[in-house]
PDB file of N, CA and C in Angstrom:
ATOM      1  N   MET A   1       0.879  -1.124  -0.010  1.00 96.00           N
ATOM      2  CA  MET A   1       0.027   0.209  -0.023  1.00 96.00           C
ATOM      3  C   MET A   1       0.876   1.265  -0.041  1.00 96.00           C
ATOM      4  N   ARG A   2       0.491   2.113  -0.628  1.00 97.00           N
ATOM      5  CA  ARG A   2       1.199   3.704  -0.699  1.00 97.00           C
ATOM      6  C   ARG A   2       0.395   4.434   0.430  1.00 97.00           C
ATOM      7  N   HIS A   3       1.499   5.243   0.769  1.00 98.00           N
ATOM      8  CA  HIS A   3       1.208   6.030   2.180  1.00 98.00           C
ATOM      9  C   HIS A   3       1.941   7.534   1.541  1.00 98.00           C
ATOM     10  N   VAL A   4       1.329   8.564   1.371  1.00 98.00           N
ATOM     11  CA  VAL A   4       1.908   9.999   1.309  1.00 98.00           C
ATOM     12  C   VAL A   4       1.612  10.769   2.509  1.00 98.00           C
ATOM     13  N   LEU A   5       2.696  11.223   2.733  1.00 98.00           N
ATOM     14  CA  LEU A   5       2.407  11.954   3.929  1.00 98.00           C
ATOM     15  C   LEU A   5       2.990  13.429   4.198  1.00 98.00           C
ATOM     16  N   LEU A   6       2.923  14.486   4.840  1.00 98.00           N
ATOM     17  CA  LEU A   6       3.557  15.711   4.827  1.00 98.00           C
ATOM     18  C   LEU A   6       3.691  16.236   6.110  1.00 98.00           C
ATOM     19  N   LEU A   7       4.727  17.218   5.772  1.00 98.00           N
ATOM     20  CA  LEU A   7       5.215  17.781   6.863  1.00 98.00           C
ATOM     21  C   LEU A   7       6.089  19.014   6.701  1.00 98.00           C
ATOM     22  N   ASP A   8       6.216  20.105   7.500  1.00 98.00           N
ATOM     23  CA  ASP A   8       7.104  21.145   7.166  1.00 98.00           C
ATOM     24  C   ASP A   8       8.377  21.290   7.786  1.00 98.00           C
ATOM     25  N   LEU A   9       9.327  22.156   7.668  1.00 98.00           N
ATOM     26  CA  LEU A   9      10.695  22.301   8.058  1.00 98.00           C
ATOM     27  C   LEU A   9      10.504  23.537   8.334  1.00 98.00           C
ATOM     28  N   ASP A  10      11.232  24.068   9.792  1.00 97.00           N
ATOM     29  CA  ASP A  10      11.516  25.211   9.988  1.00 97.00           C
ATOM     30  C   ASP A  10      12.131  25.822   8.847  1.00 97.00           C
ATOM     31  N   ASP A  11      11.457  27.166   8.561  1.00 97.00           N
ATOM     32  CA  ASP A  11      12.021  27.936   7.278  1.00 97.00           C
ATOM     33  C   ASP A  11      13.263  28.722   7.603  1.00 97.00           C
ATOM     34  N   ASP A  12      14.194  28.091   7.701  1.00 98.00           N
ATOM     35  CA  ASP A  12      15.862  28.287   8.104  1.00 98.00           C
ATOM     36  C   ASP A  12      16.654  27.748   7.175  1.00 98.00           C
ATOM     37  N   PRO A  13      17.299  28.045   6.296  1.00 97.00           N
ATOM     38  CA  PRO A  13      18.380  27.550   5.167  1.00 97.00           C
ATOM     39  C   PRO A  13      19.454  26.902   5.821  1.00 97.00           C
ATOM     40  N   GLU A  14      19.668  27.086   7.420  1.00 98.00           N
ATOM     41  CA  GLU A  14      21.074  26.371   7.916  1.00 98.00           C
ATOM     42  C   GLU A  14      20.124  25.105   8.432  1.00 98.00           C
ATOM     43  N   LEU A  15      18.911  25.368   9.095  1.00 98.00           N
ATOM     44  CA  LEU A  15      18.528  24.355   9.696  1.00 98.00           C
ATOM     45  C   LEU A  15      17.927  23.216   8.569  1.00 98.00           C
ATOM     46  N   ILE A  16      17.291  23.422   7.391  1.00 98.00           N
ATOM     47  CA  ILE A  16      17.014  22.750   6.384  1.00 98.00           C
ATOM     48  C   ILE A  16      18.355  22.022   5.827  1.00 98.00           C
ATOM     49  N   ALA A  17      19.431  22.682   5.866  1.00 98.00           N
ATOM     50  CA  ALA A  17      20.692  21.939   5.229  1.00 98.00           C
ATOM     51  C   ALA A  17      21.092  20.910   6.267  1.00 98.00           C
ATOM     52  N   ALA A  18      21.125  21.115   7.571  1.00 98.00           N
ATOM     53  CA  ALA A  18      21.354  20.030   8.539  1.00 98.00           C
ATOM     54  C   ALA A  18      20.534  18.959   8.336  1.00 98.00           C
ATOM     55  N   TYR A  19      18.949  19.402   8.513  1.00 98.00           N
ATOM     56  CA  TYR A  19      18.186  18.064   8.184  1.00 98.00           C
ATOM     57  C   TYR A  19      18.569  17.177   6.978  1.00 98.00           C
ATOM     58  N   ARG A  20      18.853  17.885   5.929  1.00 98.00           N
ATOM     59  CA  ARG A  20      19.339  17.008   4.557  1.00 98.00           C
ATOM     60  C   ARG A  20      20.210  16.510   5.021  1.00 98.00           C
ATOM     61  N   HIS A  21      21.357  16.969   5.598  1.00 98.00           N
ATOM     62  CA  HIS A  21      22.614  16.265   6.035  1.00 98.00           C
ATOM     63  C   HIS A  21      22.549  14.997   6.956  1.00 98.00           C
ATOM     64  N   TRP A  22      21.320  15.007   7.961  1.00 98.00           N
ATOM     65  CA  TRP A  22      21.026  13.940   8.616  1.00 98.00           C
ATOM     66  C   TRP A  22      20.271  12.732   7.895  1.00 98.00           C
ATOM     67  N   HIS A  23      19.915  13.149   6.546  1.00 98.00           N
ATOM     68  CA  HIS A  23      19.131  12.279   5.866  1.00 98.00           C
ATOM     69  C   HIS A  23      19.909  11.571   4.669  1.00 98.00           C
ATOM     70  N   ARG A  24      21.410  11.915   4.679  1.00 98.00           N
ATOM     71  CA  ARG A  24      22.092  11.416   3.609  1.00 98.00           C
ATOM     72  C   ARG A  24      22.282   9.650   3.480  1.00 98.00           C
ATOM     73  N   PRO A  25      22.924   9.316   2.968  1.00 98.00           N
ATOM     74  CA  PRO A  25      22.894   7.702   2.861  1.00 98.00           C
ATOM     75  C   PRO A  25      23.936   7.679   4.320  1.00 98.00           C
ATOM     76  N   GLY A  26      23.659   6.828   5.171  1.00 97.00           N
ATOM     77  CA  GLY A  26      24.174   6.407   6.133  1.00 97.00           C
ATOM     78  C   GLY A  26      24.131   7.510   7.287  1.00 97.00           C
ATOM     79  N   GLY A  27      23.556   8.629   7.154  1.00 98.00           N
ATOM     80  CA  GLY A  27      23.112   9.566   8.242  1.00 98.00           C
ATOM     81  C   GLY A  27      22.199   8.901   9.330  1.00 98.00           C
ATOM     82  N   PRO A  28      20.986   8.396   8.937  1.00 98.00           N
ATOM     83  CA  PRO A  28      20.038   8.377  10.083  1.00 98.00           C
ATOM     84  C   PRO A  28      20.715   6.813  10.902  1.00 98.00           C
ATOM     85  N   PRO A  29      20.821   6.753  12.041  1.00 97.00           N
ATOM     86  CA  PRO A  29      21.234   5.664  12.668  1.00 97.00           C
ATOM     87  C   PRO A  29      20.702   4.364  12.352  1.00 97.00           C
ATOM     88  N   ALA A  30      21.732   3.503  12.344  1.00 97.00           N
ATOM     89  CA  ALA A  30      21.046   1.861  12.018  1.00 97.00           C
ATOM     90  C   ALA A  30      19.830   1.507  12.604  1.00 97.00           C
ATOM     91  N   ALA A  31      19.689   1.746  13.840  1.00 97.00           N
ATOM     92  CA  ALA A  31      18.547   1.127  14.494  1.00 97.00           C
ATOM     93  C   ALA A  31      17.477   1.951  13.852  1.00 97.00           C
ATOM     94  N   VAL A  32      17.443   3.145  13.583  1.00 98.00           N
ATOM     95  CA  VAL A  32      16.247   3.549  13.067  1.00 98.00           C
ATOM     96  C   VAL A  32      15.882   3.170  11.480  1.00 98.00           C
ATOM     97  N   THR A  33      16.777   2.776  11.012  1.00 98.00           N
ATOM     98  CA  THR A  33      16.625   2.129   9.576  1.00 98.00           C
ATOM     99  C   THR A  33      16.061   0.898   9.816  1.00 98.00           C
ATOM    100  N   ALA A  34      16.558   0.052  10.575  1.00 97.00           N
ATOM    101  CA  ALA A  34      16.079  -1.252  11.120  1.00 97.00           C
ATOM    102  C   ALA A  34      14.576  -1.350  11.430  1.00 97.00           C
ATOM    103  N   ALA A  35      14.255  -0.561  12.349  1.00 97.00           N
ATOM    104  CA  ALA A  35      12.931  -0.176  12.677  1.00 97.00           C
ATOM    105  C   ALA A  35      12.014   0.092  11.873  1.00 97.00           C
ATOM    106  N   ILE A  36      12.493   1.170  10.655  1.00 98.00           N
ATOM    107  CA  ILE A  36      11.320   1.207   9.792  1.00 98.00           C
ATOM    108  C   ILE A  36      11.229   0.022   8.953  1.00 98.00           C
ATOM    109  N   ARG A  37      12.372  -0.600   8.578  1.00 98.00           N
ATOM    110  CA  ARG A  37      12.398  -1.870   7.959  1.00 98.00           C
ATOM    111  C   ARG A  37      11.282  -2.990   8.357  1.00 98.00           C
ATOM    112  N   ALA A  38      11.565  -3.317   9.976  1.00 97.00           N
ATOM    113  CA  ALA A  38      10.963  -4.122  10.586  1.00 97.00           C
ATOM    114  C   ALA A  38       9.396  -4.008  10.851  1.00 97.00           C
ATOM    115  N   GLY A  39       9.058  -2.269  10.613  1.00 97.00           N
ATOM    116  CA  GLY A  39       7.769  -1.864  10.794  1.00 97.00           C
ATOM    117  C   GLY A  39       6.944  -2.357   9.505  1.00 97.00           C
ATOM    118  N   GLY A  40       7.475  -2.997   8.495  1.00 98.00           N
ATOM    119  CA  GLY A  40       6.595  -3.306   7.231  1.00 98.00           C
ATOM    120  C   GLY A  40       6.612  -2.355   6.402  1.00 98.00           C
ATOM    121  N   VAL A  41       7.772  -1.422   6.435  1.00 98.00           N
ATOM    122  CA  VAL A  41       7.698  -0.641   5.406  1.00 98.00           C
ATOM    123  C   VAL A  41       8.864  -0.974   4.377  1.00 98.00           C
ATOM    124  N   ALA A  42       8.386  -0.883   2.926  1.00 98.00           N
ATOM    125  CA  ALA A  42       9.025  -1.771   1.986  1.00 98.00           C
ATOM    126  C   ALA A  42       9.942  -0.721   1.241  1.00 98.00           C
ATOM    127  N   ALA A  43       9.464   0.346   1.266  1.00 98.00           N
ATOM    128  CA  ALA A  43      10.171   1.618   0.573  1.00 98.00           C
ATOM    129  C   ALA A  43       9.613   2.801   1.289  1.00 98.00           C
ATOM    130  N   LEU A  44      10.856   3.927   1.137  1.00 98.00           N
ATOM    131  CA  LEU A  44      10.247   5.130   2.003  1.00 98.00           C
ATOM    132  C   LEU A  44      11.215   6.201   1.089  1.00 98.00           C
ATOM    133  N   ASP A  45      10.718   7.205   0.613  1.00 98.00           N
ATOM    134  CA  ASP A  45      11.421   8.263  -0.163  1.00 98.00           C
ATOM    135  C   ASP A  45      10.667   9.448   0.764  1.00 98.00           C
ATOM    136  N   ILE A  46      11.682  10.281   1.028  1.00 98.00           N
ATOM    137  CA  ILE A  46      11.601  11.879   1.179  1.00 98.00           C
ATOM    138  C   ILE A  46      11.712  12.642   0.077  1.00 98.00           C
ATOM    139  N   TRP A  47      10.756  13.948   0.156  1.00 98.00           N
ATOM    140  CA  TRP A  47      11.158  14.672  -1.137  1.00 98.00           C
ATOM    141  C   TRP A  47      10.905  16.287  -0.710  1.00 98.00           C
ATOM    142  N   GLN A  48      11.610  16.950  -0.968  1.00 98.00           N
ATOM    143  CA  GLN A  48      11.837  18.465  -0.383  1.00 98.00           C
ATOM    144  C   GLN A  48      11.567  19.313  -1.178  1.00 98.00           C
ATOM    145  N   VAL A  49      10.717  20.192  -1.395  1.00 98.00           N
ATOM    146  CA  VAL A  49      10.458  21.405  -1.849  1.00 98.00           C
ATOM    147  C   VAL A  49      10.505  22.743  -1.090  1.00 98.00           C
ATOM    148  N   GLY A  50      11.248  23.753  -0.909  1.00 97.00           N
ATOM    149  CA  GLY A  50      11.477  24.609  -0.019  1.00 97.00           C
ATOM    150  C   GLY A  50      11.410  24.203   1.305  1.00 97.00           C
ATOM    151  N   ASP A  51      10.156  24.535   2.235  1.00 98.00           N
ATOM    152  CA  ASP A  51      10.228  24.144   3.740  1.00 98.00           C
ATOM    153  C   ASP A  51       9.195  23.100   3.974  1.00 98.00           C
ATOM    154  N   ARG A  52       8.711  22.416   2.654  1.00 98.00           N
ATOM    155  CA  ARG A  52       7.771  21.454   2.701  1.00 98.00           C
ATOM    156  C   ARG A  52       8.471  20.142   2.149  1.00 98.00           C
ATOM    157  N   LEU A  53       8.056  18.927   3.044  1.00 98.00           N
ATOM    158  CA  LEU A  53       8.588  17.615   2.908  1.00 98.00           C
ATOM    159  C   LEU A  53       7.501  16.627   2.587  1.00 98.00           C
ATOM    160  N   VAL A  54       7.771  16.053   1.734  1.00 98.00           N
ATOM    161  CA  VAL A  54       6.563  14.657   1.354  1.00 98.00           C
ATOM    162  C   VAL A  54       7.169  13.203   1.305  1.00 98.00           C
ATOM    163  N   MET A  55       6.485  12.520   2.262  1.00 98.00           N
ATOM    164  CA  MET A  55       7.214  11.396   2.513  1.00 98.00           C
ATOM    165  C   MET A  55       6.299  10.295   1.612  1.00 98.00           C
ATOM    166  N   VAL A  56       6.874   9.424   0.826  1.00 98.00           N
ATOM    167  CA  VAL A  56       6.140   8.262   0.208  1.00 98.00           C
ATOM    168  C   VAL A  56       6.579   6.991   0.704  1.00 98.00           C
ATOM    169  N   MET A  57       5.631   6.127   1.070  1.00 98.00           N
ATOM    170  CA  MET A  57       6.149   5.092   1.808  1.00 98.00           C
ATOM    171  C   MET A  57       5.318   3.820   0.835  1.00 98.00           C
ATOM    172  N   GLU A  58       5.857   2.697   0.557  1.00 98.00           N
ATOM    173  CA  GLU A  58       4.900   1.479   0.103  1.00 98.00           C
ATOM    174  C   GLU A  58       5.238   0.659   1.340  1.00 98.00           C
ATOM    175  N   THR A  59       4.066   0.157   1.766  1.00 98.00           N
ATOM    176  CA  THR A  59       4.044  -0.891   2.982  1.00 98.00           C
ATOM    177  C   THR A  59       3.634  -2.244   2.440  1.00 98.00           C
ATOM    178  N   THR A  60       3.926  -3.087   3.452  1.00 98.00           N
ATOM    179  CA  THR A  60       3.717  -4.477   3.272  1.00 98.00           C
ATOM    180  C   THR A  60       2.380  -4.842   4.027  1.00 98.00           C
ATOM    181  N   PRO A  61       1.729  -6.067   4.028  1.00 97.00           N
ATOM    182  CA  PRO A  61       0.608  -6.181   4.544  1.00 97.00           C
ATOM    183  C   PRO A  61       0.750  -6.437   6.330  1.00 97.00           C
ATOM    184  N   GLN A  62       1.960  -6.345   6.325  1.00 95.00           N
ATOM    185  CA  GLN A  62       2.354  -6.555   8.101  1.00 95.00           C
ATOM    186  C   GLN A  62       2.559  -4.914   8.724  1.00 95.00           C
ATOM    187  N   PHE A  63       2.554  -3.923   7.916  1.00 98.00           N
ATOM    188  CA  PHE A  63       2.386  -2.731   8.484  1.00 98.00           C
ATOM    189  C   PHE A  63       1.481  -2.304   9.586  1.00 98.00           C
ATOM    190  N   ASP A  64       1.689  -1.804  10.606  1.00 98.00           N
ATOM    191  CA  ASP A  64       0.599  -1.420  11.780  1.00 98.00           C
ATOM    192  C   ASP A  64       1.061  -0.178  12.276  1.00 98.00           C
ATOM    193  N   PRO A  65       0.522   0.919  12.055  1.00 95.00           N
ATOM    194  CA  PRO A  65       1.219   2.253  12.754  1.00 95.00           C
ATOM    195  C   PRO A  65       1.239   2.247  14.245  1.00 95.00           C
ATOM    196  N   ALA A  66       0.329   1.813  14.636  1.00 95.00           N
ATOM    197  CA  ALA A  66       0.280   1.762  16.327  1.00 95.00           C
ATOM    198  C   ALA A  66       1.114   0.415  17.025  1.00 95.00           C
ATOM    199  N   ALA A  67       1.347  -0.531  16.428  1.00 97.00           N
ATOM    200  CA  ALA A  67       2.176  -1.273  16.727  1.00 97.00           C
ATOM    201  C   ALA A  67       3.588  -0.714  16.681  1.00 97.00           C
ATOM    202  N   ASN A  68       3.698  -0.232  15.471  1.00 97.00           N
ATOM    203  CA  ASN A  68       5.154   0.613  15.296  1.00 97.00           C
ATOM    204  C   ASN A  68       5.171   1.651  16.160  1.00 97.00           C
ATOM    205  N   ALA A  69       4.552   2.487  16.298  1.00 95.00           N
ATOM    206  CA  ALA A  69       4.716   3.510  17.130  1.00 95.00           C
ATOM    207  C   ALA A  69       5.024   3.278  19.106  1.00 95.00           C
ATOM    208  N   ALA A  70       4.460   2.308  19.092  1.00 97.00           N
ATOM    209  CA  ALA A  70       4.509   1.711  20.437  1.00 97.00           C
ATOM    210  C   ALA A  70       6.053   1.010  20.493  1.00 97.00           C
ATOM    211  N   ARG A  71       6.613   0.051  19.492  1.00 97.00           N
ATOM    212  CA  ARG A  71       7.630  -0.432  19.224  1.00 97.00           C
ATOM    213  C   ARG A  71       8.747   0.598  19.553  1.00 97.00           C
ATOM    214  N   ASP A  72       8.413   1.713  18.636  1.00 97.00           N
ATOM    215  CA  ASP A  72       9.423   3.010  18.390  1.00 97.00           C
ATOM    216  C   ASP A  72       9.488   3.729  19.832  1.00 97.00           C
ATOM    217  N   ALA A  73       8.652   3.591  20.634  1.00 96.00           N
ATOM    218  CA  ALA A  73       8.682   4.375  22.006  1.00 96.00           C
ATOM    219  C   ALA A  73       9.419   3.912  22.846  1.00 96.00           C
ATOM    220  N   ALA A  74       9.238   2.348  22.675  1.00 97.00           N
ATOM    221  CA  ALA A  74      10.261   1.507  23.741  1.00 97.00           C
ATOM    222  C   ALA A  74      11.753   1.626  23.322  1.00 97.00           C
ATOM    223  N   ASP A  75      11.826   2.206  22.091  1.00 98.00           N
ATOM    224  CA  ASP A  75      13.274   1.847  21.711  1.00 98.00           C
ATOM    225  C   ASP A  75      14.270   3.308  21.631  1.00 98.00           C
ATOM    226  N   PRO A  76      15.229   3.252  22.502  1.00 98.00           N
ATOM    227  CA  PRO A  76      15.653   4.555  22.838  1.00 98.00           C
ATOM    228  C   PRO A  76      16.685   5.444  21.672  1.00 98.00           C
ATOM    229  N   GLU A  77      17.167   4.289  21.061  1.00 97.00           N
ATOM    230  CA  GLU A  77      17.845   5.191  19.636  1.00 97.00           C
ATOM    231  C   GLU A  77      16.800   5.712  18.724  1.00 97.00           C
ATOM    232  N   VAL A  78      15.583   5.074  18.504  1.00 98.00           N
ATOM    233  CA  VAL A  78      14.653   5.851  17.700  1.00 98.00           C
ATOM    234  C   VAL A  78      13.972   6.988  18.418  1.00 98.00           C
ATOM    235  N   ARG A  79      13.588   6.998  19.665  1.00 98.00           N
ATOM    236  CA  ARG A  79      13.083   8.077  20.700  1.00 98.00           C
ATOM    237  C   ARG A  79      14.184   9.313  20.231  1.00 98.00           C
ATOM    238  N   ALA A  80      15.550   8.900  20.690  1.00 98.00           N
ATOM    239  CA  ALA A  80      16.577  10.104  20.422  1.00 98.00           C
ATOM    240  C   ALA A  80      16.567  10.602  18.869  1.00 98.00           C
ATOM    241  N   TRP A  81      16.408   9.796  17.895  1.00 98.00           N
ATOM    242  CA  TRP A  81      16.246  10.330  16.781  1.00 98.00           C
ATOM    243  C   TRP A  81      15.002  11.077  16.506  1.00 98.00           C
ATOM    244  N   ASP A  82      13.953  10.712  16.903  1.00 97.00           N
ATOM    245  CA  ASP A  82      12.488  11.555  16.646  1.00 97.00           C
ATOM    246  C   ASP A  82      12.818  13.049  17.502  1.00 97.00           C
ATOM    247  N   VAL A  83      13.398  12.834  18.584  1.00 97.00           N
ATOM    248  CA  VAL A  83      13.637  13.964  19.358  1.00 97.00           C
ATOM    249  C   VAL A  83      14.648  14.867  18.667  1.00 97.00           C
ATOM    250  N   LEU A  84      15.651  14.488  17.894  1.00 98.00           N
ATOM    251  CA  LEU A  84      16.671  15.296  17.181  1.00 98.00           C
ATOM    252  C   LEU A  84      15.912  15.970  15.825  1.00 98.00           C
ATOM    253  N   MET A  85      14.976  14.901  15.056  1.00 98.00           N
ATOM    254  CA  MET A  85      14.143  15.426  14.264  1.00 98.00           C
ATOM    255  C   MET A  85      13.251  16.572  14.540  1.00 98.00           C
ATOM    256  N   ASP A  86      12.839  16.383  15.718  1.00 97.00           N
ATOM    257  CA  ASP A  86      12.017  17.449  16.124  1.00 97.00           C
ATOM    258  C   ASP A  86      12.269  18.810  15.960  1.00 97.00           C
ATOM    259  N   ARG A  87      13.714  19.128  16.285  1.00 97.00           N
ATOM    260  CA  ARG A  87      14.406  20.300  16.089  1.00 97.00           C
ATOM    261  C   ARG A  87      14.323  21.125  15.011  1.00 97.00           C
ATOM    262  N   PHE A  88      13.795  19.877  13.892  1.00 98.00           N
ATOM    263  CA  PHE A  88      13.700  21.056  12.459  1.00 98.00           C
ATOM    264  C   PHE A  88      12.551  20.922  12.062  1.00 98.00           C
ATOM    265  N   GLN A  89      11.317  20.128  12.589  1.00 98.00           N
ATOM    266  CA  GLN A  89      10.421  19.951  12.072  1.00 98.00           C
ATOM    267  C   GLN A  89       9.281  21.015  12.492  1.00 98.00           C
ATOM    268  N   ARG A  90       8.379  21.281  11.637  1.00 97.00           N
ATOM    269  CA  ARG A  90       7.083  22.166  11.873  1.00 97.00           C
ATOM    270  C   ARG A  90       6.074  21.371  11.657  1.00 97.00           C
ATOM    271  N   ARG A  91       4.744  21.304  12.802  1.00 96.00           N
ATOM    272  CA  ARG A  91       3.869  20.632  12.046  1.00 96.00           C
ATOM    273  C   ARG A  91       2.999  21.378  11.265  1.00 96.00           C
ATOM    274  N   LEU A  92       2.106  21.002  10.642  1.00 97.00           N
ATOM    275  CA  LEU A  92       1.319  21.484   9.608  1.00 97.00           C
ATOM    276  C   LEU A  92       0.281  22.252  10.393  1.00 97.00           C
ATOM    277  N   PRO A  93      -0.199  23.500   9.775  1.00 95.00           N
ATOM    278  CA  PRO A  93      -1.211  24.367  10.946  1.00 95.00           C
ATOM    279  C   PRO A  93      -2.443  23.574  11.262  1.00 95.00           C
ATOM    280  N   PHE A  94      -2.905  22.428  10.263  1.00 96.00           N
ATOM    281  CA  PHE A  94      -3.850  21.759  10.927  1.00 96.00           C
ATOM    282  C   PHE A  94      -3.950  20.671  11.131  1.00 96.00           C
ATOM    283  N   ALA A  95      -2.537  20.167  11.636  1.00 96.00           N
ATOM    284  CA  ALA A  95      -2.336  18.767  12.210  1.00 96.00           C
ATOM    285  C   ALA A  95      -2.960  18.611  13.253  1.00 96.00           C
ATOM    286  N   PRO A  96      -3.384  17.504  13.718  1.00 95.00           N
ATOM    287  CA  PRO A  96      -4.237  17.217  14.944  1.00 95.00           C
ATOM    288  C   PRO A  96      -2.775  17.116  16.189  1.00 95.00           C
ATOM    289  N   ALA A  97      -3.149  17.552  17.471  1.00 93.00           N
ATOM    290  CA  ALA A  97      -2.320  17.719  18.333  1.00 93.00           C
ATOM    291  C   ALA A  97      -1.496  16.361  18.671  1.00 93.00           C
ATOM    292  N   GLY A  98      -0.230  16.300  18.600  1.00 89.00           N
ATOM    293  CA  GLY A  98       0.763  15.216  18.763  1.00 89.00           C
ATOM    294  C   GLY A  98       0.801  14.669  17.631  1.00 89.00           C
ATOM    295  N   GLU A  99       0.607  14.863  16.388  1.00 93.00           N
ATOM    296  CA  GLU A  99       0.923  14.115  15.029  1.00 93.00           C
ATOM    297  C   GLU A  99       1.733  14.998  14.110  1.00 93.00           C
ATOM    298  N   LYS A 100       2.609  14.449  13.673  1.00 95.00           N
ATOM    299  CA  LYS A 100       3.717  15.452  12.766  1.00 95.00           C
ATOM    300  C   LYS A 100       3.383  14.974  11.492  1.00 95.00           C
ATOM    301  N   TRP A 101       3.670  13.817  11.003  1.00 97.00           N
ATOM    302  CA  TRP A 101       3.442  13.532   9.321  1.00 97.00           C
ATOM    303  C   TRP A 101       2.118  13.596   9.114  1.00 97.00           C
ATOM    304  N   ILE A 102       1.693  14.252   8.159  1.00 98.00           N
ATOM    305  CA  ILE A 102       0.125  14.343   7.947  1.00 98.00           C
ATOM    306  C   ILE A 102      -0.386  13.364   6.934  1.00 98.00           C
ATOM    307  N   ALA A 103      -1.286  12.549   6.725  1.00 97.00           N
ATOM    308  CA  ALA A 103      -1.289  11.684   5.416  1.00 97.00           C
ATOM    309  C   ALA A 103      -2.266  12.290   4.489  1.00 97.00           C
ATOM    310  N   ALA A 104      -1.585  12.491   2.995  1.00 98.00           N
ATOM    311  CA  ALA A 104      -2.256  12.947   2.198  1.00 98.00           C
ATOM    312  C   ALA A 104      -3.481  12.301   1.577  1.00 98.00           C
ATOM    313  N   GLU A 105      -4.591  12.751   1.297  1.00 97.00           N
ATOM    314  CA  GLU A 105      -5.528  12.130   0.460  1.00 97.00           C
ATOM    315  C   GLU A 105      -5.653  12.146  -0.969  1.00 97.00           C
ATOM    316  N   ARG A 106      -5.392  10.952  -1.754  1.00 97.00           N
ATOM    317  CA  ARG A 106      -5.255  11.200  -3.017  1.00 97.00           C
ATOM    318  C   ARG A 106      -6.971  11.572  -3.704  1.00 97.00           C
ATOM    319  N   ILE A 107      -6.806  12.287  -4.593  1.00 98.00           N
ATOM    320  CA  ILE A 107      -7.989  13.130  -5.122  1.00 98.00           C
ATOM    321  C   ILE A 107      -8.200  12.781  -6.583  1.00 98.00           C
ATOM    322  N   TYR A 108      -6.834  12.075  -7.313  1.00 98.00           N
ATOM    323  CA  TYR A 108      -6.776  11.896  -8.591  1.00 98.00           C
ATOM    324  C   TYR A 108      -6.137  10.762  -8.834  1.00 98.00           C
ATOM    325  N   SER A 109      -6.378   9.860  -9.675  1.00 97.00           N
ATOM    326  CA  SER A 109      -5.463   8.668 -10.257  1.00 97.00           C
ATOM    327  C   SER A 109      -5.837   8.664 -11.787  1.00 97.00           C
ATOM    328  N   LEU A 110      -4.503   8.670 -12.543  1.00 98.00           N
ATOM    329  CA  LEU A 110      -4.477   8.606 -14.165  1.00 98.00           C
ATOM    330  C   LEU A 110      -5.381   7.337 -14.618  1.00 98.00           C
ATOM    331  N   ALA A 111      -5.046   6.479 -13.791  1.00 98.00           N
ATOM    332  CA  ALA A 111      -5.411   5.105 -13.886  1.00 98.00           C
ATOM    333  C   ALA A 111      -6.879   4.917 -13.864  1.00 98.00           C
ATOM    334  N   GLU A 112      -7.510   5.747 -13.078  1.00 98.00           N
ATOM    335  CA  GLU A 112      -8.679   5.557 -13.045  1.00 98.00           C
ATOM    336  C   GLU A 112      -9.338   6.305 -14.111  1.00 98.00           C
ATOM    337  N   GLN A 113      -9.169   6.958 -15.012  1.00 98.00           N
ATOM    338  CA  GLN A 113      -9.354   8.041 -16.050  1.00 98.00           C
ATOM    339  C   GLN A 113      -9.530   7.193 -17.516  1.00 98.00           C
ATOM    340  N   PRO A 114     -10.990   7.797 -17.623  1.00 97.00           N
ATOM    341  CA  PRO A 114     -11.164   6.831 -19.380  1.00 97.00           C
ATOM    342  C   PRO A 114     -10.279   7.224 -20.577  1.00 97.00           C
TER     343      PRO A 114
END
């Protein structure tokens, strides 16, 4: 299943550069990458334009966001990564309390067009 999520960064060129640096190949801690893969995420890409981020995830049938959140909350390395990333991230104005990445709703598909 494909998931598309959005989040903003603080609109500061130095912070955006640091965020990009943390996401270079080998930048995230191995425990974070392992947790993502173990959680049923088959592919994950983050795209950026200005201070807006778009995450595109392909998940397996084993993907369970609630179970993943509980597992991640118990992992000190994943929690430390989340705290570090929170320094750079800004929630969308309409995001529910406590949520960072907000799921987008697909409103058009070329495959569905005649």
